[in-house]
């Protein structure tokens, strides 16, 4: 079964600094990978997804992620952090289940703090 | 398009009581998923519908849990004889019937069992 490991449950950066959130996956088949963001008391919002097209995926709010098969990684980056980026970020892999459900398997999340 | 909605947003109940949550997916979305998220964890898959058919249930879904999606529209998730371990955020998501289509999540229902 597929699984996801997010390194670092908490990441703190200064405003304007590079954001790097790490995600490694385990999958027995070519994976589909996702990054979601969750603001306090809000639902999950898709940032970007990789579905076997270009390995560098651009998402909303200036985020991007690169799929590296050799490293089984899908790290999320943003060149310059903004205060509004403070949230919890979840990496997920699609796990093809019964009936083609493609349920998502999530990592434990990384809480991003942005300091002024 | 008003997005996925869930009701109620918060529910406090006493151990042993039954609770029911509702999810209204984005209109015309064929697939509807339920996930559970506990503190400090990512969401975990519970069950999934394609139209009105419940096609998969996780081992996490004990026999105290039941979900329905009558007529392939809204869905309900019922927990009978609640336990303190049921306290969590219950998330609903919906998507179109195409591979790897984006799952759109609702705001969730936070359940607290006293």
PDB file of N, CA, C and O in Angstrom, chain A residues 32 34 36 38 41-44 46 49 51 90 97-104 106-108, chain B residues 9 31 33 35 37 40-43 45 48 55-56 91 98-103 105-107:
ATOM      1  N   UNK A  32       0.350   9.134  -8.072  1.00  0.00           N
ATOM      2  CA  UNK A  32      -0.182  10.467  -8.249  1.00  0.00           C
ATOM      3  C   UNK A  32      -0.030  11.154  -6.894  1.00  0.00           C
ATOM      4  O   UNK A  32      -0.397  10.587  -5.865  1.00  0.00           O
ATOM      5  N   UNK A  34      -0.085  14.782  -4.339  1.00  0.00           N
ATOM      6  CA  UNK A  34      -0.831  16.004  -4.097  1.00  0.00           C
ATOM      7  C   UNK A  34      -0.250  16.741  -2.885  1.00  0.00           C
ATOM      8  O   UNK A  34       0.273  16.123  -1.957  1.00  0.00           O
ATOM      9  N   UNK A  36      -1.893  19.550  -0.212  1.00  0.00           N
ATOM     10  CA  UNK A  36      -3.045  20.307   0.238  1.00  0.00           C
ATOM     11  C   UNK A  36      -2.606  21.239   1.361  1.00  0.00           C
ATOM     12  O   UNK A  36      -1.673  20.933   2.120  1.00  0.00           O
ATOM     13  N   UNK A  38      -4.180  23.488   4.734  1.00  0.00           N
ATOM     14  CA  UNK A  38      -5.331  23.612   5.629  1.00  0.00           C
ATOM     15  C   UNK A  38      -5.106  24.790   6.558  1.00  0.00           C
ATOM     16  O   UNK A  38      -4.176  24.799   7.369  1.00  0.00           O
ATOM     17  N   UNK A  41      -9.506  25.994  11.067  1.00  0.00           N
ATOM     18  CA  UNK A  41     -10.973  25.901  10.963  1.00  0.00           C
ATOM     19  C   UNK A  41     -11.482  25.938   9.528  1.00  0.00           C
ATOM     20  O   UNK A  41     -12.632  26.329   9.280  1.00  0.00           O
ATOM     21  N   UNK A  42     -10.640  25.548   8.604  1.00  0.00           N
ATOM     22  CA  UNK A  42     -11.039  25.492   7.193  1.00  0.00           C
ATOM     23  C   UNK A  42     -10.798  24.089   6.653  1.00  0.00           C
ATOM     24  O   UNK A  42     -10.053  23.307   7.225  1.00  0.00           O
ATOM     25  N   UNK A  43     -11.415  23.808   5.521  1.00  0.00           N
ATOM     26  CA  UNK A  43     -11.195  22.538   4.861  1.00  0.00           C
ATOM     27  C   UNK A  43      -9.869  22.521   4.123  1.00  0.00           C
ATOM     28  O   UNK A  43      -9.168  23.521   4.035  1.00  0.00           O
ATOM     29  N   UNK A  44      -9.532  21.381   3.585  1.00  0.00           N
ATOM     30  CA  UNK A  44      -8.303  21.229   2.817  1.00  0.00           C
ATOM     31  C   UNK A  44      -8.465  21.846   1.432  1.00  0.00           C
ATOM     32  O   UNK A  44      -9.488  21.659   0.775  1.00  0.00           O
ATOM     33  N   UNK A  46      -6.548  22.245  -2.352  1.00  0.00           N
ATOM     34  CA  UNK A  46      -5.483  21.711  -3.184  1.00  0.00           C
ATOM     35  C   UNK A  46      -4.531  22.816  -3.610  1.00  0.00           C
ATOM     36  O   UNK A  46      -4.941  23.850  -4.139  1.00  0.00           O
ATOM     37  N   UNK A  49      -0.910  19.239  -7.912  1.00  0.00           N
ATOM     38  CA  UNK A  49      -0.929  17.787  -8.018  1.00  0.00           C
ATOM     39  C   UNK A  49      -0.030  17.330  -9.168  1.00  0.00           C
ATOM     40  O   UNK A  49       0.128  18.032 -10.164  1.00  0.00           O
ATOM     41  N   UNK A  51       0.412  14.231 -11.822  1.00  0.00           N
ATOM     42  CA  UNK A  51      -0.297  13.070 -12.372  1.00  0.00           C
ATOM     43  C   UNK A  51       0.425  12.533 -13.594  1.00  0.00           C
ATOM     44  O   UNK A  51      -0.177  12.230 -14.616  1.00  0.00           O
ATOM     45  N   UNK A  90      -0.281  19.335   3.882  1.00  0.00           N
ATOM     46  CA  UNK A  90      -0.356  17.880   3.823  1.00  0.00           C
ATOM     47  C   UNK A  90       0.037  17.379   2.438  1.00  0.00           C
ATOM     48  O   UNK A  90      -0.482  17.865   1.426  1.00  0.00           O
ATOM     49  N   UNK A  97      -7.802   1.997  -4.737  1.00  0.00           N
ATOM     50  CA  UNK A  97      -8.448   0.983  -3.926  1.00  0.00           C
ATOM     51  C   UNK A  97      -9.463   0.192  -4.712  1.00  0.00           C
ATOM     52  O   UNK A  97      -9.458   0.175  -5.938  1.00  0.00           O
ATOM     53  N   UNK A  98     -10.361  -0.441  -3.999  1.00  0.00           N
ATOM     54  CA  UNK A  98     -11.382  -1.251  -4.632  1.00  0.00           C
ATOM     55  C   UNK A  98     -12.296  -0.359  -5.470  1.00  0.00           C
ATOM     56  O   UNK A  98     -12.635   0.734  -5.081  1.00  0.00           O
ATOM     57  N   UNK A  99     -12.690  -0.868  -6.599  1.00  0.00           N
ATOM     58  CA  UNK A  99     -13.601  -0.105  -7.439  1.00  0.00           C
ATOM     59  C   UNK A  99     -12.988   1.166  -7.987  1.00  0.00           C
ATOM     60  O   UNK A  99     -13.712   2.051  -8.426  1.00  0.00           O
ATOM     61  N   UNK A 100     -11.660   1.257  -7.951  1.00  0.00           N
ATOM     62  CA  UNK A 100     -11.006   2.439  -8.501  1.00  0.00           C
ATOM     63  C   UNK A 100     -11.284   3.694  -7.714  1.00  0.00           C
ATOM     64  O   UNK A 100     -11.432   4.765  -8.293  1.00  0.00           O
ATOM     65  N   UNK A 101     -11.310   3.562  -6.397  1.00  0.00           N
ATOM     66  CA  UNK A 101     -11.706   4.707  -5.579  1.00  0.00           C
ATOM     67  C   UNK A 101     -10.673   5.810  -5.578  1.00  0.00           C
ATOM     68  O   UNK A 101     -11.025   6.962  -5.381  1.00  0.00           O
ATOM     69  N   UNK A 102      -9.409   5.455  -5.753  1.00  0.00           N
ATOM     70  CA  UNK A 102      -8.355   6.466  -5.708  1.00  0.00           C
ATOM     71  C   UNK A 102      -8.435   7.307  -4.451  1.00  0.00           C
ATOM     72  O   UNK A 102      -8.370   8.544  -4.494  1.00  0.00           O
ATOM     73  N   UNK A 103      -8.604   6.648  -3.330  1.00  0.00           N
ATOM     74  CA  UNK A 103      -8.616   7.371  -2.068  1.00  0.00           C
ATOM     75  C   UNK A 103      -7.234   7.936  -1.833  1.00  0.00           C
ATOM     76  O   UNK A 103      -6.227   7.436  -2.339  1.00  0.00           O
ATOM     77  N   UNK A 104      -7.176   8.996  -1.065  1.00  0.00           N
ATOM     78  CA  UNK A 104      -5.920   9.657  -0.769  1.00  0.00           C
ATOM     79  C   UNK A 104      -5.346   9.124   0.544  1.00  0.00           C
ATOM     80  O   UNK A 104      -6.064   8.930   1.520  1.00  0.00           O
ATOM     81  N   UNK A 106      -2.673  10.332   3.266  1.00  0.00           N
ATOM     82  CA  UNK A 106      -2.031  11.578   3.667  1.00  0.00           C
ATOM     83  C   UNK A 106      -0.858  11.340   4.602  1.00  0.00           C
ATOM     84  O   UNK A 106      -0.828  10.378   5.369  1.00  0.00           O
ATOM     85  N   UNK A 107       0.097  12.267   4.543  1.00  0.00           N
ATOM     86  CA  UNK A 107       1.104  12.335   5.578  1.00  0.00           C
ATOM     87  C   UNK A 107       0.527  12.988   6.828  1.00  0.00           C
ATOM     88  O   UNK A 107      -0.630  13.403   6.843  1.00  0.00           O
ATOM     89  N   UNK A 108       1.372  13.104   7.858  1.00  0.00           N
ATOM     90  CA  UNK A 108       0.889  13.640   9.124  1.00  0.00           C
ATOM     91  C   UNK A 108       0.819  15.165   9.133  1.00  0.00           C
ATOM     92  O   UNK A 108       0.288  15.755  10.074  1.00  0.00           O
TER      93      UNK A 108
ATOM     94  N   UNK B   9     -21.157  22.014  11.761  1.00  0.00           N
ATOM     95  CA  UNK B   9     -19.717  22.258  11.795  1.00  0.00           C
ATOM     96  C   UNK B   9     -19.093  21.748  13.087  1.00  0.00           C
ATOM     97  O   UNK B   9     -17.925  21.353  13.118  1.00  0.00           O
ATOM     98  N   UNK B  31     -18.397  11.137  -7.257  1.00  0.00           N
ATOM     99  CA  UNK B  31     -17.707  10.460  -6.161  1.00  0.00           C
ATOM    100  C   UNK B  31     -17.775  11.287  -4.888  1.00  0.00           C
ATOM    101  O   UNK B  31     -17.670  12.516  -4.926  1.00  0.00           O
ATOM    102  N   UNK B  33     -16.325  11.071  -0.771  1.00  0.00           N
ATOM    103  CA  UNK B  33     -15.422  10.399   0.170  1.00  0.00           C
ATOM    104  C   UNK B  33     -15.656  10.941   1.581  1.00  0.00           C
ATOM    105  O   UNK B  33     -15.920  12.129   1.762  1.00  0.00           O
ATOM    106  N   UNK B  35     -13.460  11.123   5.233  1.00  0.00           N
ATOM    107  CA  UNK B  35     -12.173  10.956   5.907  1.00  0.00           C
ATOM    108  C   UNK B  35     -12.352  11.379   7.367  1.00  0.00           C
ATOM    109  O   UNK B  35     -13.232  12.166   7.699  1.00  0.00           O
ATOM    110  N   UNK B  37      -9.992  12.954  10.637  1.00  0.00           N
ATOM    111  CA  UNK B  37      -8.708  13.573  10.988  1.00  0.00           C
ATOM    112  C   UNK B  37      -8.658  13.785  12.490  1.00  0.00           C
ATOM    113  O   UNK B  37      -9.473  14.526  13.046  1.00  0.00           O
ATOM    114  N   UNK B  40      -3.159  16.210  15.199  1.00  0.00           N
ATOM    115  CA  UNK B  40      -1.776  15.896  14.890  1.00  0.00           C
ATOM    116  C   UNK B  40      -1.571  14.875  13.799  1.00  0.00           C
ATOM    117  O   UNK B  40      -0.444  14.438  13.542  1.00  0.00           O
ATOM    118  N   UNK B  41      -2.653  14.497  13.159  1.00  0.00           N
ATOM    119  CA  UNK B  41      -2.573  13.490  12.096  1.00  0.00           C
ATOM    120  C   UNK B  41      -3.151  14.031  10.797  1.00  0.00           C
ATOM    121  O   UNK B  41      -3.933  14.990  10.800  1.00  0.00           O
ATOM    122  N   UNK B  42      -2.780  13.399   9.700  1.00  0.00           N
ATOM    123  CA  UNK B  42      -3.426  13.722   8.444  1.00  0.00           C
ATOM    124  C   UNK B  42      -4.754  13.000   8.340  1.00  0.00           C
ATOM    125  O   UNK B  42      -5.033  12.072   9.098  1.00  0.00           O
ATOM    126  N   UNK B  43      -5.585  13.409   7.409  1.00  0.00           N
ATOM    127  CA  UNK B  43      -6.861  12.723   7.213  1.00  0.00           C
ATOM    128  C   UNK B  43      -6.664  11.250   6.859  1.00  0.00           C
ATOM    129  O   UNK B  43      -5.711  10.893   6.170  1.00  0.00           O
ATOM    130  N   UNK B  45      -8.765   7.837   5.320  1.00  0.00           N
ATOM    131  CA  UNK B  45      -9.910   7.411   4.535  1.00  0.00           C
ATOM    132  C   UNK B  45     -10.846   6.529   5.353  1.00  0.00           C
ATOM    133  O   UNK B  45     -10.408   5.630   6.074  1.00  0.00           O
ATOM    134  N   UNK B  48     -16.202   5.471   0.699  1.00  0.00           N
ATOM    135  CA  UNK B  48     -16.298   6.154  -0.580  1.00  0.00           C
ATOM    136  C   UNK B  48     -17.538   5.686  -1.328  1.00  0.00           C
ATOM    137  O   UNK B  48     -17.918   4.509  -1.250  1.00  0.00           O
ATOM    138  N   UNK B  55     -18.726   1.767  -2.318  1.00  0.00           N
ATOM    139  CA  UNK B  55     -17.845   0.798  -2.949  1.00  0.00           C
ATOM    140  C   UNK B  55     -16.679   0.350  -2.092  1.00  0.00           C
ATOM    141  O   UNK B  55     -16.070  -0.683  -2.379  1.00  0.00           O
ATOM    142  N   UNK B  56     -16.347   1.098  -1.081  1.00  0.00           N
ATOM    143  CA  UNK B  56     -15.210   0.704  -0.250  1.00  0.00           C
ATOM    144  C   UNK B  56     -15.377   1.262   1.155  1.00  0.00           C
ATOM    145  O   UNK B  56     -15.844   2.382   1.342  1.00  0.00           O
ATOM    146  N   UNK B  91     -14.237  14.759   7.660  1.00  0.00           N
ATOM    147  CA  UNK B  91     -14.139  15.515   6.421  1.00  0.00           C
ATOM    148  C   UNK B  91     -14.826  14.785   5.290  1.00  0.00           C
ATOM    149  O   UNK B  91     -14.731  13.559   5.177  1.00  0.00           O
ATOM    150  N   UNK B  98     -13.503  10.781 -12.950  1.00  0.00           N
ATOM    151  CA  UNK B  98     -12.375  10.620 -13.866  1.00  0.00           C
ATOM    152  C   UNK B  98     -11.145  10.308 -13.027  1.00  0.00           C
ATOM    153  O   UNK B  98     -11.047  10.752 -11.897  1.00  0.00           O
ATOM    154  N   UNK B  99     -10.218   9.552 -13.567  1.00  0.00           N
ATOM    155  CA  UNK B  99      -9.042   9.203 -12.760  1.00  0.00           C
ATOM    156  C   UNK B  99      -8.288  10.432 -12.276  1.00  0.00           C
ATOM    157  O   UNK B  99      -8.111  11.379 -13.019  1.00  0.00           O
ATOM    158  N   UNK B 100      -7.900  10.383 -11.069  1.00  0.00           N
ATOM    159  CA  UNK B 100      -7.060  11.408 -10.426  1.00  0.00           C
ATOM    160  C   UNK B 100      -7.684  12.787 -10.425  1.00  0.00           C
ATOM    161  O   UNK B 100      -7.000  13.796 -10.265  1.00  0.00           O
ATOM    162  N   UNK B 101      -8.987  12.864 -10.608  1.00  0.00           N
ATOM    163  CA  UNK B 101      -9.586  14.189 -10.519  1.00  0.00           C
ATOM    164  C   UNK B 101      -9.451  14.724  -9.099  1.00  0.00           C
ATOM    165  O   UNK B 101      -9.448  13.975  -8.139  1.00  0.00           O
ATOM    166  N   UNK B 102      -9.362  16.021  -9.000  1.00  0.00           N
ATOM    167  CA  UNK B 102      -9.149  16.648  -7.699  1.00  0.00           C
ATOM    168  C   UNK B 102     -10.299  16.358  -6.759  1.00  0.00           C
ATOM    169  O   UNK B 102     -11.467  16.459  -7.136  1.00  0.00           O
ATOM    170  N   UNK B 103      -9.966  15.995  -5.543  1.00  0.00           N
ATOM    171  CA  UNK B 103     -10.966  15.866  -4.492  1.00  0.00           C
ATOM    172  C   UNK B 103     -11.091  17.210  -3.789  1.00  0.00           C
ATOM    173  O   UNK B 103     -10.107  17.760  -3.291  1.00  0.00           O
ATOM    174  N   UNK B 105     -12.580  19.318  -0.751  1.00  0.00           N
ATOM    175  CA  UNK B 105     -12.969  19.031   0.625  1.00  0.00           C
ATOM    176  C   UNK B 105     -13.922  20.082   1.189  1.00  0.00           C
ATOM    177  O   UNK B 105     -13.819  21.275   0.875  1.00  0.00           O
ATOM    178  N   UNK B 106     -14.805  19.612   2.051  1.00  0.00           N
ATOM    179  CA  UNK B 106     -15.636  20.509   2.817  1.00  0.00           C
ATOM    180  C   UNK B 106     -14.900  20.991   4.054  1.00  0.00           C
ATOM    181  O   UNK B 106     -13.780  20.563   4.333  1.00  0.00           O
ATOM    182  N   UNK B 107     -15.549  21.867   4.836  1.00  0.00           N
ATOM    183  CA  UNK B 107     -14.899  22.437   6.020  1.00  0.00           C
ATOM    184  C   UNK B 107     -14.803  21.468   7.193  1.00  0.00           C
ATOM    185  O   UNK B 107     -14.060  21.723   8.136  1.00  0.00           O
TER     186      UNK B 107
END
